[in-house]
mmCIF file of C-alpha atoms in Angstrom:
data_model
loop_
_atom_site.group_PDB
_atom_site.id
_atom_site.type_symbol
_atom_site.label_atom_id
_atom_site.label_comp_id
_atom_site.label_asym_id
_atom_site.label_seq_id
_atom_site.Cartn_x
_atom_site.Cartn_y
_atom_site.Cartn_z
ATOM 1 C CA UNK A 123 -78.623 35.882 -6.225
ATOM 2 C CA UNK A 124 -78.640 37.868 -9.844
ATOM 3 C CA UNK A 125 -79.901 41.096 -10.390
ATOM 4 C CA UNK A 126 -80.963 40.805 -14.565
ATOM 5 C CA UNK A 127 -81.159 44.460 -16.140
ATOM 6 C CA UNK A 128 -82.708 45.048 -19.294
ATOM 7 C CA UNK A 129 -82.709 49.011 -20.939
ATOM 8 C CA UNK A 130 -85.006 49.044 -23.807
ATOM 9 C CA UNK A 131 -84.889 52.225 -26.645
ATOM 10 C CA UNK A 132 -87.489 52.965 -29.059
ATOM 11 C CA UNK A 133 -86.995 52.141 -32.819
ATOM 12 C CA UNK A 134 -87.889 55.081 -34.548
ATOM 13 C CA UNK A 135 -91.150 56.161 -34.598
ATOM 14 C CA UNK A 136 -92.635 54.243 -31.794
ATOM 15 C CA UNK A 137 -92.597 56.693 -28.213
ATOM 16 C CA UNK A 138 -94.685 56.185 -25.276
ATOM 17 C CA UNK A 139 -97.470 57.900 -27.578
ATOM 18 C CA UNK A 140 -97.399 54.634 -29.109
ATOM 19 C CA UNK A 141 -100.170 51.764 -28.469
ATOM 20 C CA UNK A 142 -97.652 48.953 -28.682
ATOM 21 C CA UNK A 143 -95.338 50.783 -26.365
ATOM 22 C CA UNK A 144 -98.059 50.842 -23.687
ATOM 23 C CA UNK A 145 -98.829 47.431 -24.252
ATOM 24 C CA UNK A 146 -95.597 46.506 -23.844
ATOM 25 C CA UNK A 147 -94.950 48.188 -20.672
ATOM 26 C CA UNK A 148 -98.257 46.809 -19.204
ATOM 27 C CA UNK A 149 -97.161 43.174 -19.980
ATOM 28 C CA UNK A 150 -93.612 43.710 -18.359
ATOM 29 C CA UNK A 151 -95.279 45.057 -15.330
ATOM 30 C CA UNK A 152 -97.245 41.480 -15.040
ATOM 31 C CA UNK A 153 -94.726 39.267 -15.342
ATOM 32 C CA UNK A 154 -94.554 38.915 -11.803
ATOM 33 C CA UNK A 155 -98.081 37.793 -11.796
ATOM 34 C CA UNK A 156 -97.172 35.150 -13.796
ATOM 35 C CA UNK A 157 -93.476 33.945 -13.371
ATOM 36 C CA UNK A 158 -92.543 32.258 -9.703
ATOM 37 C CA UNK A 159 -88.502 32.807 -10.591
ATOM 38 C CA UNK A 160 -89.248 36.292 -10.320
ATOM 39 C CA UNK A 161 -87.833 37.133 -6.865
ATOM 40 C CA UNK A 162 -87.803 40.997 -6.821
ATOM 41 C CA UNK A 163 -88.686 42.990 -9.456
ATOM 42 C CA UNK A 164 -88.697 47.253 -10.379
ATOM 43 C CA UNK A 165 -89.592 48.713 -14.272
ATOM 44 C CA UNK A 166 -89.957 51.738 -14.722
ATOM 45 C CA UNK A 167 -89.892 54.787 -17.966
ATOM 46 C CA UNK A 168 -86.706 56.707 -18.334
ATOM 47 C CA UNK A 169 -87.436 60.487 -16.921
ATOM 48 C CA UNK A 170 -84.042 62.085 -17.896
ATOM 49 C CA UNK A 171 -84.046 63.796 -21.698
ATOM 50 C CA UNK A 172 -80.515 62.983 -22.181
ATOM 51 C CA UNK A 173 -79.557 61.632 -25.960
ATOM 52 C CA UNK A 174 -77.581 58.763 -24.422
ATOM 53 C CA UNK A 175 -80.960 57.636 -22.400
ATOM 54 C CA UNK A 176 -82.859 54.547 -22.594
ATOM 55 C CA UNK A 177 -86.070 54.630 -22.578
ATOM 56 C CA UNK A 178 -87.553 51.554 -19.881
ATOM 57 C CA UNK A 179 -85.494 49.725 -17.644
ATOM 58 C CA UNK A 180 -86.144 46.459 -15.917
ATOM 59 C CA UNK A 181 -84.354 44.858 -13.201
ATOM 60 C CA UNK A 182 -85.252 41.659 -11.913
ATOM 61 C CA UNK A 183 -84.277 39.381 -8.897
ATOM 62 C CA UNK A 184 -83.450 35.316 -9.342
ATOM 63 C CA UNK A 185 -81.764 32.735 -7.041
ATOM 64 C CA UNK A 186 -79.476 31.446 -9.608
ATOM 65 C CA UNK A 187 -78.594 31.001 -13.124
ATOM 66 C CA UNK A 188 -81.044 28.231 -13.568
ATOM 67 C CA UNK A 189 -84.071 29.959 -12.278
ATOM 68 C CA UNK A 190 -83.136 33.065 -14.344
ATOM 69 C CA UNK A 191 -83.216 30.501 -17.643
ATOM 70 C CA UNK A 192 -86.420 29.396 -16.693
ATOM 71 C CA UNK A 193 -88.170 33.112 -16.503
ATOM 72 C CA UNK A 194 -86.005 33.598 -19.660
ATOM 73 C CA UNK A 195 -88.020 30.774 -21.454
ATOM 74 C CA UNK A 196 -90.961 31.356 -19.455
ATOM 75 C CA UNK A 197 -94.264 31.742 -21.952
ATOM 76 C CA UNK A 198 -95.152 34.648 -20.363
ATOM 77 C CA UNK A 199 -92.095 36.527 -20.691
ATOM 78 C CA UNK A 200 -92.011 35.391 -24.167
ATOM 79 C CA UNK A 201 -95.167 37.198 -24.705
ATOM 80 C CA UNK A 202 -93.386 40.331 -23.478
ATOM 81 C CA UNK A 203 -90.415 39.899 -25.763
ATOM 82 C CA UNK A 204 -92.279 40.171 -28.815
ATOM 83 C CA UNK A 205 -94.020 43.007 -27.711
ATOM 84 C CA UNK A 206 -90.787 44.786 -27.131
ATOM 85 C CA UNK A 207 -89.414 43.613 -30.195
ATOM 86 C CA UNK A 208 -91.048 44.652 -32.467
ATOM 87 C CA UNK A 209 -90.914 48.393 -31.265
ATOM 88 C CA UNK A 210 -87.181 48.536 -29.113
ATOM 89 C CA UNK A 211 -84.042 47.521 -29.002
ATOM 90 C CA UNK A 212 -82.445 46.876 -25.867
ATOM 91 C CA UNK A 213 -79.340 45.571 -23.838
ATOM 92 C CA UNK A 214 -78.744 43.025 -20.869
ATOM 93 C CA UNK A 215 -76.498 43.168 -17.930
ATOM 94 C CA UNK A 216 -76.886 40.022 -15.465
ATOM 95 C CA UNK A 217 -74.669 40.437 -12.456
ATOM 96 C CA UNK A 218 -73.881 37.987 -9.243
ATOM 97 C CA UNK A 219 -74.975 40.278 -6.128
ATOM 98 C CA UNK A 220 -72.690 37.846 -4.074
ATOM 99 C CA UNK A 221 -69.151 38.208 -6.877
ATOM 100 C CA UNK A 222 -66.036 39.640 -5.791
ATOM 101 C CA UNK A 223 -67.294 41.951 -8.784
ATOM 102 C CA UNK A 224 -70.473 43.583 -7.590
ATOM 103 C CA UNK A 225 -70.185 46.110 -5.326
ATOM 104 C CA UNK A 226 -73.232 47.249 -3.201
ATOM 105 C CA UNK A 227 -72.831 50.400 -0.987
ATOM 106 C CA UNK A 228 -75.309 52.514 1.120
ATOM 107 C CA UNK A 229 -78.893 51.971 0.666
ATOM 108 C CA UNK A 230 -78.117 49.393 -2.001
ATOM 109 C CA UNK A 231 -76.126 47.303 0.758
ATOM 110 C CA UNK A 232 -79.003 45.741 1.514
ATOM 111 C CA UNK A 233 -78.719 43.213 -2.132
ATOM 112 C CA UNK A 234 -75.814 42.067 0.635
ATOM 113 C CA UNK A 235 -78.066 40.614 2.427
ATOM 114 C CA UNK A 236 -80.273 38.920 -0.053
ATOM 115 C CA UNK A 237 -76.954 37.257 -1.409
ATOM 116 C CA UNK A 238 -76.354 35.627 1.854
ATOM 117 C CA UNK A 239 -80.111 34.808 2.667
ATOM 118 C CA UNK A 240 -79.555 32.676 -0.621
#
């Protein structure tokens, strides 16, 4: 299983005053609506104020490398990457839940499990 994070910041001006920004939110929330690869999935703003920040995070859930591809190409996530780019920059981690490099501890133990249900 791979967890896919994505931390979007604001060009300058756009905020979450912005139209497009709430546009663009509202069509990452869907794509689970819309995309079967999607096997867990959490977005959400930023609420810290620190300069460092992002401002919207999204973490998503896939079986494998191919199904991950596929949302990647997926129309509908397509839609939401234009959205976001033209008002954010942003940065991707994609990590193996099941690699002798992830570790999960405490409440977060439980991506354990979903790594050996797969």
């Amino acid at each position: 299983m791979l967890m896919h994070i994505v931390l979007l910041t604001f060009k300058n001006p756009w905020s979450w005053a912005s139209i497009e920004a709430i546009d663009a939110e509202r069509s990452t929330r869907a794509h689970p609506n819309y995309i079967d690869e999607i096997k867990g999935w959490t977005c959400g703003r930023n609420i810290t104020r620190r300069h460092i920040a992002a401002d919207f995070v999204v973490i998503g859930l896939f079986e494998d490398r191919t199904t991950l591809e596929r949302y990647i190409v997926h129309p509908n996530h397509q839609v939401g990457v234009a959205k976001w780019k033209a008002i954010a920059d942003w940065q991707v981690v994609d990590i193996e839940l099941s690699s002798d490099f992830t570790q999960n501890m405490g409440l977060l133990s439980v991506f354990n499990q979903l790594a050996e249900a797969c």
